[in-house]
Amino acid sequence: MNYILHINKFLSPVKKRIKKRVNYKRIFDYFIHHQNSLGFIQIGGYDGLSFDHLFSYFKHIHPNGIILEPIPSYFSQLKSNSSGYTDISLLNYAIHRSNDKMKMYKIKDEPAGKFPDWIKGCASFSKSQLTRHGVLEEQIETLEVPCLSINSVFEQHKSGKSLDYLQMDCEGYDGQIILDLNFGIYKPKVIKFEHINMDSIELKEVRTKLRKHGYILMNEGTDTIAIRLFFFLSVLNS
């Protein structure tokens, strides 16, 4: 993997200028124009449509993937919204490194109407993900949800070892998922994750691991897009 570090060092002086030419939209334009299908895993699918652009691309490229959503009511909506896609598997699970069950916290349905719509997408293992947005203790519902490890989910995907796209929105658990993923076996071309909920130590650890395994990192708002160097160059030159 040393050659990756050398290439990254070589690119460093022009990296900012180059990165401006590659973004989420351009990555998906490349997928659409160069592939017949998209092999993907999405962790935290919510209802499949809200607060996310992934489903909008399925009109243009055949989706072949796995979507996980642990909250039963959201999972029912996801199931309905994805019913036309025969090659999408839905799993009513969360991701956790070791536990097969975890407590998860979400805003109750009734008080949710007093908050912005995105608060419903803030279900988390950590209650603070809700309280920091002004949600009161009595407005929070506690659920016990089943869990899988990230590597076991990759094992279930027939293209797991050469996955196109991994997306996660796990309200504070994204970093742990990346740190747990076995990059010696699984190397998604593109990974999108939320960095806003990570502390500086975890974020540094995550970035170090991704760079070590050959990823270029780009920030887009509260998200980071990690793209493998060879694929980054393909998109850049398209």
JSON list of N, CA and C in Angstrom, two decimals, residues 89-164:
[
{"chain": "A", "resi": 89, "resn": "SER", "atom": "N", "xyz": [-32.49, -5.69, -1.75]},
{"chain": "A", "resi": 89, "resn": "SER", "atom": "CA", "xyz": [-32.85, -6.45, -0.56]},
{"chain": "A", "resi": 89, "resn": "SER", "atom": "C", "xyz": [-32.94, -5.50, 0.63]},
{"chain": "A", "resi": 90, "resn": "LEU", "atom": "N", "xyz": [-33.98, -5.63, 1.41]},
{"chain": "A", "resi": 90, "resn": "LEU", "atom": "CA", "xyz": [-34.19, -4.77, 2.57]},
{"chain": "A", "resi": 90, "resn": "LEU", "atom": "C", "xyz": [-33.97, -5.56, 3.85]},
{"chain": "A", "resi": 91, "resn": "LEU", "atom": "N", "xyz": [-33.22, -4.98, 4.78]},
{"chain": "A", "resi": 91, "resn": "LEU", "atom": "CA", "xyz": [-32.94, -5.62, 6.06]},
{"chain": "A", "resi": 91, "resn": "LEU", "atom": "C", "xyz": [-33.38, -4.70, 7.19]},
{"chain": "A", "resi": 92, "resn": "ASN", "atom": "N", "xyz": [-34.23, -5.20, 8.06]},
{"chain": "A", "resi": 92, "resn": "ASN", "atom": "CA", "xyz": [-34.74, -4.43, 9.19]},
{"chain": "A", "resi": 92, "resn": "ASN", "atom": "C", "xyz": [-33.78, -4.57, 10.38]},
{"chain": "A", "resi": 93, "resn": "TYR", "atom": "N", "xyz": [-32.55, -4.07, 10.15]},
{"chain": "A", "resi": 93, "resn": "TYR", "atom": "CA", "xyz": [-31.46, -4.21, 11.12]},
{"chain": "A", "resi": 93, "resn": "TYR", "atom": "C", "xyz": [-30.68, -2.91, 11.22]},
{"chain": "A", "resi": 94, "resn": "ALA", "atom": "N", "xyz": [-29.99, -2.76, 12.35]},
{"chain": "A", "resi": 94, "resn": "ALA", "atom": "CA", "xyz": [-28.95, -1.75, 12.51]},
{"chain": "A", "resi": 94, "resn": "ALA", "atom": "C", "xyz": [-27.60, -2.44, 12.35]},
{"chain": "A", "resi": 95, "resn": "ILE", "atom": "N", "xyz": [-26.54, -1.65, 12.28]},
{"chain": "A", "resi": 95, "resn": "ILE", "atom": "CA", "xyz": [-25.18, -2.19, 12.25]},
{"chain": "A", "resi": 95, "resn": "ILE", "atom": "C", "xyz": [-24.53, -1.94, 13.60]},
{"chain": "A", "resi": 96, "resn": "HIS", "atom": "N", "xyz": [-23.94, -2.98, 14.16]},
{"chain": "A", "resi": 96, "resn": "HIS", "atom": "CA", "xyz": [-23.16, -2.84, 15.39]},
{"chain": "A", "resi": 96, "resn": "HIS", "atom": "C", "xyz": [-22.00, -3.83, 15.33]},
{"chain": "A", "resi": 97, "resn": "ARG", "atom": "N", "xyz": [-20.88, -3.44, 15.90]},
{"chain": "A", "resi": 97, "resn": "ARG", "atom": "CA", "xyz": [-19.66, -4.24, 15.77]},
{"chain": "A", "resi": 97, "resn": "ARG", "atom": "C", "xyz": [-19.76, -5.60, 16.45]},
{"chain": "A", "resi": 98, "resn": "SER", "atom": "N", "xyz": [-20.51, -5.69, 17.58]},
{"chain": "A", "resi": 98, "resn": "SER", "atom": "CA", "xyz": [-20.50, -6.95, 18.34]},
{"chain": "A", "resi": 98, "resn": "SER", "atom": "C", "xyz": [-21.85, -7.39, 18.86]},
{"chain": "A", "resi": 99, "resn": "ASN", "atom": "N", "xyz": [-22.74, -6.48, 19.19]},
{"chain": "A", "resi": 99, "resn": "ASN", "atom": "CA", "xyz": [-24.02, -6.84, 19.79]},
{"chain": "A", "resi": 99, "resn": "ASN", "atom": "C", "xyz": [-25.04, -7.27, 18.74]},
{"chain": "A", "resi": 100, "resn": "ASP", "atom": "N", "xyz": [-25.89, -8.24, 19.09]},
{"chain": "A", "resi": 100, "resn": "ASP", "atom": "CA", "xyz": [-26.95, -8.64, 18.16]},
{"chain": "A", "resi": 100, "resn": "ASP", "atom": "C", "xyz": [-28.25, -7.90, 18.42]},
{"chain": "A", "resi": 101, "resn": "LYS", "atom": "N", "xyz": [-28.29, -7.10, 19.52]},
{"chain": "A", "resi": 101, "resn": "LYS", "atom": "CA", "xyz": [-29.42, -6.23, 19.80]},
{"chain": "A", "resi": 101, "resn": "LYS", "atom": "C", "xyz": [-28.90, -4.96, 20.45]},
{"chain": "A", "resi": 102, "resn": "MET", "atom": "N", "xyz": [-29.56, -3.83, 20.15]},
{"chain": "A", "resi": 102, "resn": "MET", "atom": "CA", "xyz": [-29.17, -2.56, 20.74]},
{"chain": "A", "resi": 102, "resn": "MET", "atom": "C", "xyz": [-30.40, -1.70, 20.98]},
{"chain": "A", "resi": 103, "resn": "LYS", "atom": "N", "xyz": [-30.31, -0.82, 21.98]},
{"chain": "A", "resi": 103, "resn": "LYS", "atom": "CA", "xyz": [-31.35, 0.18, 22.18]},
{"chain": "A", "resi": 103, "resn": "LYS", "atom": "C", "xyz": [-31.13, 1.31, 21.19]},
{"chain": "A", "resi": 104, "resn": "MET", "atom": "N", "xyz": [-32.21, 1.72, 20.56]},
{"chain": "A", "resi": 104, "resn": "MET", "atom": "CA", "xyz": [-32.14, 2.84, 19.63]},
{"chain": "A", "resi": 104, "resn": "MET", "atom": "C", "xyz": [-33.21, 3.86, 20.02]},
{"chain": "A", "resi": 105, "resn": "TYR", "atom": "N", "xyz": [-32.87, 5.13, 19.82]},
{"chain": "A", "resi": 105, "resn": "TYR", "atom": "CA", "xyz": [-33.76, 6.22, 20.25]},
{"chain": "A", "resi": 105, "resn": "TYR", "atom": "C", "xyz": [-34.24, 7.01, 19.04]},
{"chain": "A", "resi": 106, "resn": "LYS", "atom": "N", "xyz": [-35.56, 7.28, 19.02]},
{"chain": "A", "resi": 106, "resn": "LYS", "atom": "CA", "xyz": [-36.15, 8.08, 17.94]},
{"chain": "A", "resi": 106, "resn": "LYS", "atom": "C", "xyz": [-37.17, 9.03, 18.55]},
{"chain": "A", "resi": 107, "resn": "ILE", "atom": "N", "xyz": [-37.48, 10.08, 17.83]},
{"chain": "A", "resi": 107, "resn": "ILE", "atom": "CA", "xyz": [-38.51, 10.99, 18.31]},
{"chain": "A", "resi": 107, "resn": "ILE", "atom": "C", "xyz": [-39.88, 10.32, 18.15]},
{"chain": "A", "resi": 108, "resn": "LYS", "atom": "N", "xyz": [-40.75, 10.52, 19.14]},
{"chain": "A", "resi": 108, "resn": "LYS", "atom": "CA", "xyz": [-42.11, 9.97, 19.05]},
{"chain": "A", "resi": 108, "resn": "LYS", "atom": "C", "xyz": [-42.87, 10.65, 17.90]},
{"chain": "A", "resi": 109, "resn": "ASP", "atom": "N", "xyz": [-43.84, 9.94, 17.35]},
{"chain": "A", "resi": 109, "resn": "ASP", "atom": "CA", "xyz": [-44.55, 10.45, 16.18]},
{"chain": "A", "resi": 109, "resn": "ASP", "atom": "C", "xyz": [-45.27, 11.77, 16.44]},
{"chain": "A", "resi": 110, "resn": "GLU", "atom": "N", "xyz": [-45.94, 11.88, 17.58]},
{"chain": "A", "resi": 110, "resn": "GLU", "atom": "CA", "xyz": [-46.76, 13.07, 17.86]},
{"chain": "A", "resi": 110, "resn": "GLU", "atom": "C", "xyz": [-45.92, 14.35, 17.97]},
{"chain": "A", "resi": 111, "resn": "PRO", "atom": "N", "xyz": [-44.86, 14.40, 18.78]},
{"chain": "A", "resi": 111, "resn": "PRO", "atom": "CA", "xyz": [-44.07, 15.65, 18.86]},
{"chain": "A", "resi": 111, "resn": "PRO", "atom": "C", "xyz": [-43.22, 15.92, 17.63]},
{"chain": "A", "resi": 112, "resn": "ALA", "atom": "N", "xyz": [-43.03, 14.92, 16.77]},
{"chain": "A", "resi": 112, "resn": "ALA", "atom": "CA", "xyz": [-42.18, 15.12, 15.58]},
{"chain": "A", "resi": 112, "resn": "ALA", "atom": "C", "xyz": [-42.69, 16.26, 14.71]},
{"chain": "A", "resi": 113, "resn": "GLY", "atom": "N", "xyz": [-44.01, 16.49, 14.71]},
{"chain": "A", "resi": 113, "resn": "GLY", "atom": "CA", "xyz": [-44.58, 17.56, 13.89]},
{"chain": "A", "resi": 113, "resn": "GLY", "atom": "C", "xyz": [-44.17, 18.95, 14.31]},
{"chain": "A", "resi": 114, "resn": "LYS", "atom": "N", "xyz": [-43.64, 19.10, 15.52]},
{"chain": "A", "resi": 114, "resn": "LYS", "atom": "CA", "xyz": [-43.20, 20.40, 16.02]},
{"chain": "A", "resi": 114, "resn": "LYS", "atom": "C", "xyz": [-41.76, 20.72, 15.63]},
{"chain": "A", "resi": 115, "resn": "PHE", "atom": "N", "xyz": [-41.10, 19.77, 14.98]},
{"chain": "A", "resi": 115, "resn": "PHE", "atom": "CA", "xyz": [-39.69, 19.92, 14.61]},
{"chain": "A", "resi": 115, "resn": "PHE", "atom": "C", "xyz": [-39.55, 19.86, 13.09]},
{"chain": "A", "resi": 116, "resn": "PRO", "atom": "N", "xyz": [-38.39, 20.28, 12.57]},
{"chain": "A", "resi": 116, "resn": "PRO", "atom": "CA", "xyz": [-38.15, 20.09, 11.13]},
{"chain": "A", "resi": 116, "resn": "PRO", "atom": "C", "xyz": [-38.26, 18.61, 10.76]},
{"chain": "A", "resi": 117, "resn": "ASP", "atom": "N", "xyz": [-38.64, 18.33, 9.52]},
{"chain": "A", "resi": 117, "resn": "ASP", "atom": "CA", "xyz": [-38.85, 16.94, 9.09]},
{"chain": "A", "resi": 117, "resn": "ASP", "atom": "C", "xyz": [-37.63, 16.05, 9.31]},
{"chain": "A", "resi": 118, "resn": "TRP", "atom": "N", "xyz": [-36.42, 16.63, 9.18]},
{"chain": "A", "resi": 118, "resn": "TRP", "atom": "CA", "xyz": [-35.21, 15.80, 9.26]},
{"chain": "A", "resi": 118, "resn": "TRP", "atom": "C", "xyz": [-34.99, 15.19, 10.64]},
{"chain": "A", "resi": 119, "resn": "ILE", "atom": "N", "xyz": [-35.70, 15.68, 11.66]},
{"chain": "A", "resi": 119, "resn": "ILE", "atom": "CA", "xyz": [-35.51, 15.13, 13.01]},
{"chain": "A", "resi": 119, "resn": "ILE", "atom": "C", "xyz": [-35.91, 13.65, 13.05]},
{"chain": "A", "resi": 120, "resn": "LYS", "atom": "N", "xyz": [-36.84, 13.25, 12.17]},
{"chain": "A", "resi": 120, "resn": "LYS", "atom": "CA", "xyz": [-37.27, 11.85, 12.13]},
{"chain": "A", "resi": 120, "resn": "LYS", "atom": "C", "xyz": [-36.15, 10.94, 11.62]},
{"chain": "A", "resi": 121, "resn": "GLY", "atom": "N", "xyz": [-35.19, 11.53, 10.92]},
{"chain": "A", "resi": 121, "resn": "GLY", "atom": "CA", "xyz": [-34.05, 10.76, 10.43]},
{"chain": "A", "resi": 121, "resn": "GLY", "atom": "C", "xyz": [-32.89, 10.71, 11.39]},
{"chain": "A", "resi": 122, "resn": "CYS", "atom": "N", "xyz": [-33.11, 11.17, 12.62]},
{"chain": "A", "resi": 122, "resn": "CYS", "atom": "CA", "xyz": [-32.02, 11.23, 13.61]},
{"chain": "A", "resi": 122, "resn": "CYS", "atom": "C", "xyz": [-32.07, 10.09, 14.63]},
{"chain": "A", "resi": 123, "resn": "ALA", "atom": "N", "xyz": [-32.73, 8.99, 14.30]},
{"chain": "A", "resi": 123, "resn": "ALA", "atom": "CA", "xyz": [-32.72, 7.83, 15.20]},
{"chain": "A", "resi": 123, "resn": "ALA", "atom": "C", "xyz": [-31.28, 7.36, 15.40]},
{"chain": "A", "resi": 124, "resn": "SER", "atom": "N", "xyz": [-30.95, 7.00, 16.63]},
{"chain": "A", "resi": 124, "resn": "SER", "atom": "CA", "xyz": [-29.54, 6.76, 16.96]},
{"chain": "A", "resi": 124, "resn": "SER", "atom": "C", "xyz": [-29.40, 5.85, 18.17]},
{"chain": "A", "resi": 125, "resn": "PHE", "atom": "N", "xyz": [-28.20, 5.26, 18.31]},
{"chain": "A", "resi": 125, "resn": "PHE", "atom": "CA", "xyz": [-27.86, 4.53, 19.54]},
{"chain": "A", "resi": 125, "resn": "PHE", "atom": "C", "xyz": [-27.67, 5.51, 20.70]},
{"chain": "A", "resi": 126, "resn": "SER", "atom": "N", "xyz": [-27.45, 6.77, 20.36]},
{"chain": "A", "resi": 126, "resn": "SER", "atom": "CA", "xyz": [-27.17, 7.79, 21.37]},
{"chain": "A", "resi": 126, "resn": "SER", "atom": "C", "xyz": [-28.34, 8.77, 21.49]},
{"chain": "A", "resi": 127, "resn": "LYS", "atom": "N", "xyz": [-28.90, 8.87, 22.68]},
{"chain": "A", "resi": 127, "resn": "LYS", "atom": "CA", "xyz": [-30.03, 9.77, 22.92]},
{"chain": "A", "resi": 127, "resn": "LYS", "atom": "C", "xyz": [-29.65, 11.23, 22.67]},
{"chain": "A", "resi": 128, "resn": "SER", "atom": "N", "xyz": [-28.37, 11.54, 22.85]},
{"chain": "A", "resi": 128, "resn": "SER", "atom": "CA", "xyz": [-27.91, 12.93, 22.69]},
{"chain": "A", "resi": 128, "resn": "SER", "atom": "C", "xyz": [-28.07, 13.44, 21.26]},
{"chain": "A", "resi": 129, "resn": "GLN", "atom": "N", "xyz": [-28.14, 12.53, 20.28]},
{"chain": "A", "resi": 129, "resn": "GLN", "atom": "CA", "xyz": [-28.37, 12.95, 18.90]},
{"chain": "A", "resi": 129, "resn": "GLN", "atom": "C", "xyz": [-29.71, 13.64, 18.74]},
{"chain": "A", "resi": 130, "resn": "LEU", "atom": "N", "xyz": [-30.64, 13.35, 19.65]},
{"chain": "A", "resi": 130, "resn": "LEU", "atom": "CA", "xyz": [-31.95, 14.00, 19.64]},
{"chain": "A", "resi": 130, "resn": "LEU", "atom": "C", "xyz": [-32.00, 15.18, 20.60]},
{"chain": "A", "resi": 131, "resn": "THR", "atom": "N", "xyz": [-31.50, 15.00, 21.81]},
{"chain": "A", "resi": 131, "resn": "THR", "atom": "CA", "xyz": [-31.60, 16.06, 22.82]},
{"chain": "A", "resi": 131, "resn": "THR", "atom": "C", "xyz": [-30.82, 17.30, 22.41]},
{"chain": "A", "resi": 132, "resn": "ARG", "atom": "N", "xyz": [-29.75, 17.14, 21.66]},
{"chain": "A", "resi": 132, "resn": "ARG", "atom": "CA", "xyz": [-28.98, 18.33, 21.26]},
{"chain": "A", "resi": 132, "resn": "ARG", "atom": "C", "xyz": [-29.73, 19.19, 20.25]},
{"chain": "A", "resi": 133, "resn": "HIS", "atom": "N", "xyz": [-30.79, 18.63, 19.67]},
{"chain": "A", "resi": 133, "resn": "HIS", "atom": "CA", "xyz": [-31.64, 19.40, 18.75]},
{"chain": "A", "resi": 133, "resn": "HIS", "atom": "C", "xyz": [-32.90, 19.91, 19.46]},
{"chain": "A", "resi": 134, "resn": "GLY", "atom": "N", "xyz": [-32.92, 19.79, 20.79]},
{"chain": "A", "resi": 134, "resn": "GLY", "atom": "CA", "xyz": [-34.04, 20.33, 21.55]},
{"chain": "A", "resi": 134, "resn": "GLY", "atom": "C", "xyz": [-35.16, 19.35, 21.84]},
{"chain": "A", "resi": 135, "resn": "VAL", "atom": "N", "xyz": [-34.98, 18.08, 21.48]},
{"chain": "A", "resi": 135, "resn": "VAL", "atom": "CA", "xyz": [-35.99, 17.07, 21.78]},
{"chain": "A", "resi": 135, "resn": "VAL", "atom": "C", "xyz": [-35.92, 16.73, 23.27]},
{"chain": "A", "resi": 136, "resn": "LEU", "atom": "N", "xyz": [-37.06, 16.74, 23.94]},
{"chain": "A", "resi": 136, "resn": "LEU", "atom": "CA", "xyz": [-37.11, 16.47, 25.37]},
{"chain": "A", "resi": 136, "resn": "LEU", "atom": "C", "xyz": [-37.14, 14.96, 25.63]},
{"chain": "A", "resi": 137, "resn": "GLU", "atom": "N", "xyz": [-36.70, 14.57, 26.82]},
{"chain": "A", "resi": 137, "resn": "GLU", "atom": "CA", "xyz": [-36.66, 13.16, 27.19]},
{"chain": "A", "resi": 137, "resn": "GLU", "atom": "C", "xyz": [-38.01, 12.48, 26.97]},
{"chain": "A", "resi": 138, "resn": "GLU", "atom": "N", "xyz": [-39.09, 13.17, 27.38]},
{"chain": "A", "resi": 138, "resn": "GLU", "atom": "CA", "xyz": [-40.42, 12.56, 27.27]},
{"chain": "A", "resi": 138, "resn": "GLU", "atom": "C", "xyz": [-40.92, 12.47, 25.83]},
{"chain": "A", "resi": 139, "resn": "GLN", "atom": "N", "xyz": [-40.20, 13.12, 24.90]},
{"chain": "A", "resi": 139, "resn": "GLN", "atom": "CA", "xyz": [-40.58, 13.06, 23.49]},
{"chain": "A", "resi": 139, "resn": "GLN", "atom": "C", "xyz": [-39.81, 11.96, 22.74]},
{"chain": "A", "resi": 140, "resn": "ILE", "atom": "N", "xyz": [-39.00, 11.21, 23.48]},
{"chain": "A", "resi": 140, "resn": "ILE", "atom": "CA", "xyz": [-38.14, 10.19, 22.87]},
{"chain": "A", "resi": 140, "resn": "ILE", "atom": "C", "xyz": [-38.70, 8.80, 23.12]},
{"chain": "A", "resi": 141, "resn": "GLU", "atom": "N", "xyz": [-38.72, 8.01, 22.06]},
{"chain": "A", "resi": 141, "resn": "GLU", "atom": "CA", "xyz": [-39.16, 6.61, 22.15]},
{"chain": "A", "resi": 141, "resn": "GLU", "atom": "C", "xyz": [-37.92, 5.71, 22.10]},
{"chain": "A", "resi": 142, "resn": "THR", "atom": "N", "xyz": [-37.90, 4.70, 22.96]},
{"chain": "A", "resi": 142, "resn": "THR", "atom": "CA", "xyz": [-36.79, 3.74, 23.00]},
{"chain": "A", "resi": 142, "resn": "THR", "atom": "C", "xyz": [-37.24, 2.42, 22.38]},
{"chain": "A", "resi": 143, "resn": "LEU", "atom": "N", "xyz": [-36.45, 1.93, 21.43]},
{"chain": "A", "resi": 143, "resn": "LEU", "atom": "CA", "xyz": [-36.74, 0.67, 20.76]},
{"chain": "A", "resi": 143, "resn": "LEU", "atom": "C", "xyz": [-35.55, -0.27, 20.89]},
{"chain": "A", "resi": 144, "resn": "GLU", "atom": "N", "xyz": [-35.80, -1.55, 20.97]},
{"chain": "A", "resi": 144, "resn": "GLU", "atom": "CA", "xyz": [-34.71, -2.53, 20.88]},
{"chain": "A", "resi": 144, "resn": "GLU", "atom": "C", "xyz": [-34.70, -3.07, 19.46]},
{"chain": "A", "resi": 145, "resn": "VAL", "atom": "N", "xyz": [-33.56, -2.94, 18.79]},
{"chain": "A", "resi": 145, "resn": "VAL", "atom": "CA", "xyz": [-33.49, -3.33, 17.39]},
{"chain": "A", "resi": 145, "resn": "VAL", "atom": "C", "xyz": [-32.43, -4.42, 17.20]},
{"chain": "A", "resi": 146, "resn": "PRO", "atom": "N", "xyz": [-32.65, -5.33, 16.23]},
{"chain": "A", "resi": 146, "resn": "PRO", "atom": "CA", "xyz": [-31.64, -6.35, 15.94]},
{"chain": "A", "resi": 146, "resn": "PRO", "atom": "C", "xyz": [-30.47, -5.75, 15.16]},
{"chain": "A", "resi": 147, "resn": "CYS", "atom": "N", "xyz": [-29.30, -6.33, 15.31]},
{"chain": "A", "resi": 147, "resn": "CYS", "atom": "CA", "xyz": [-28.09, -5.78, 14.69]},
{"chain": "A", "resi": 147, "resn": "CYS", "atom": "C", "xyz": [-27.30, -6.85, 13.94]},
{"chain": "A", "resi": 148, "resn": "LEU", "atom": "N", "xyz": [-26.59, -6.40, 12.92]},
{"chain": "A", "resi": 148, "resn": "LEU", "atom": "CA", "xyz": [-25.64, -7.22, 12.18]},
{"chain": "A", "resi": 148, "resn": "LEU", "atom": "C", "xyz": [-24.31, -6.49, 12.17]},
{"chain": "A", "resi": 149, "resn": "SER", "atom": "N", "xyz": [-23.23, -7.22, 11.94]},
{"chain": "A", "resi": 149, "resn": "SER", "atom": "CA", "xyz": [-21.93, -6.56, 11.76]},
{"chain": "A", "resi": 149, "resn": "SER", "atom": "C", "xyz": [-21.81, -6.09, 10.31]},
{"chain": "A", "resi": 150, "resn": "ILE", "atom": "N", "xyz": [-20.99, -5.09, 10.08]},
{"chain": "A", "resi": 150, "resn": "ILE", "atom": "CA", "xyz": [-20.82, -4.57, 8.72]},
{"chain": "A", "resi": 150, "resn": "ILE", "atom": "C", "xyz": [-20.22, -5.61, 7.79]},
{"chain": "A", "resi": 151, "resn": "ASN", "atom": "N", "xyz": [-19.28, -6.40, 8.29]},
{"chain": "A", "resi": 151, "resn": "ASN", "atom": "CA", "xyz": [-18.66, -7.40, 7.42]},
{"chain": "A", "resi": 151, "resn": "ASN", "atom": "C", "xyz": [-19.63, -8.51, 7.04]},
{"chain": "A", "resi": 152, "resn": "SER", "atom": "N", "xyz": [-20.57, -8.85, 7.92]},
{"chain": "A", "resi": 152, "resn": "SER", "atom": "CA", "xyz": [-21.56, -9.88, 7.58]},
{"chain": "A", "resi": 152, "resn": "SER", "atom": "C", "xyz": [-22.52, -9.38, 6.50]},
{"chain": "A", "resi": 153, "resn": "VAL", "atom": "N", "xyz": [-22.80, -8.09, 6.48]},
{"chain": "A", "resi": 153, "resn": "VAL", "atom": "CA", "xyz": [-23.66, -7.53, 5.43]},
{"chain": "A", "resi": 153, "resn": "VAL", "atom": "C", "xyz": [-22.94, -7.57, 4.09]},
{"chain": "A", "resi": 154, "resn": "PHE", "atom": "N", "xyz": [-21.66, -7.23, 4.09]},
{"chain": "A", "resi": 154, "resn": "PHE", "atom": "CA", "xyz": [-20.88, -7.32, 2.85]},
{"chain": "A", "resi": 154, "resn": "PHE", "atom": "C", "xyz": [-20.83, -8.75, 2.33]},
{"chain": "A", "resi": 155, "resn": "GLU", "atom": "N", "xyz": [-20.76, -9.71, 3.24]},
{"chain": "A", "resi": 155, "resn": "GLU", "atom": "CA", "xyz": [-20.75, -11.12, 2.84]},
{"chain": "A", "resi": 155, "resn": "GLU", "atom": "C", "xyz": [-22.03, -11.50, 2.11]},
{"chain": "A", "resi": 156, "resn": "GLN", "atom": "N", "xyz": [-23.14, -10.85, 2.46]},
{"chain": "A", "resi": 156, "resn": "GLN", "atom": "CA", "xyz": [-24.44, -11.17, 1.85]},
{"chain": "A", "resi": 156, "resn": "GLN", "atom": "C", "xyz": [-24.58, -10.62, 0.44]},
{"chain": "A", "resi": 157, "resn": "HIS", "atom": "N", "xyz": [-23.81, -9.60, 0.11]},
{"chain": "A", "resi": 157, "resn": "HIS", "atom": "CA", "xyz": [-23.92, -8.97, -1.22]},
{"chain": "A", "resi": 157, "resn": "HIS", "atom": "C", "xyz": [-23.04, -9.73, -2.20]},
{"chain": "A", "resi": 158, "resn": "LYS", "atom": "N", "xyz": [-23.63, -10.15, -3.31]},
{"chain": "A", "resi": 158, "resn": "LYS", "atom": "CA", "xyz": [-22.87, -10.97, -4.26]},
{"chain": "A", "resi": 158, "resn": "LYS", "atom": "C", "xyz": [-21.70, -10.22, -4.88]},
{"chain": "A", "resi": 159, "resn": "SER", "atom": "N", "xyz": [-21.76, -8.88, -4.84]},
{"chain": "A", "resi": 159, "resn": "SER", "atom": "CA", "xyz": [-20.64, -8.07, -5.34]},
{"chain": "A", "resi": 159, "resn": "SER", "atom": "C", "xyz": [-19.87, -7.41, -4.21]},
{"chain": "A", "resi": 160, "resn": "GLY", "atom": "N", "xyz": [-19.97, -7.97, -3.00]},
{"chain": "A", "resi": 160, "resn": "GLY", "atom": "CA", "xyz": [-19.38, -7.33, -1.83]},
{"chain": "A", "resi": 160, "resn": "GLY", "atom": "C", "xyz": [-17.91, -7.01, -1.96]},
{"chain": "A", "resi": 161, "resn": "LYS", "atom": "N", "xyz": [-17.15, -7.89, -2.63]},
{"chain": "A", "resi": 161, "resn": "LYS", "atom": "CA", "xyz": [-15.71, -7.68, -2.75]},
{"chain": "A", "resi": 161, "resn": "LYS", "atom": "C", "xyz": [-15.35, -6.62, -3.79]},
{"chain": "A", "resi": 162, "resn": "SER", "atom": "N", "xyz": [-16.31, -6.26, -4.62]},
{"chain": "A", "resi": 162, "resn": "SER", "atom": "CA", "xyz": [-16.06, -5.22, -5.63]},
{"chain": "A", "resi": 162, "resn": "SER", "atom": "C", "xyz": [-17.24, -4.24, -5.69]},
{"chain": "A", "resi": 163, "resn": "LEU", "atom": "N", "xyz": [-17.72, -3.87, -4.52]},
{"chain": "A", "resi": 163, "resn": "LEU", "atom": "CA", "xyz": [-18.90, -3.01, -4.42]},
{"chain": "A", "resi": 163, "resn": "LEU", "atom": "C", "xyz": [-18.63, -1.64, -5.04]},
{"chain": "A", "resi": 164, "resn": "ASP", "atom": "N", "xyz": [-19.65, -1.09, -5.70]},
{"chain": "A", "resi": 164, "resn": "ASP", "atom": "CA", "xyz": [-19.51, 0.25, -6.27]},
{"chain": "A", "resi": 164, "resn": "ASP", "atom": "C", "xyz": [-19.63, 1.33, -5.20]}
]
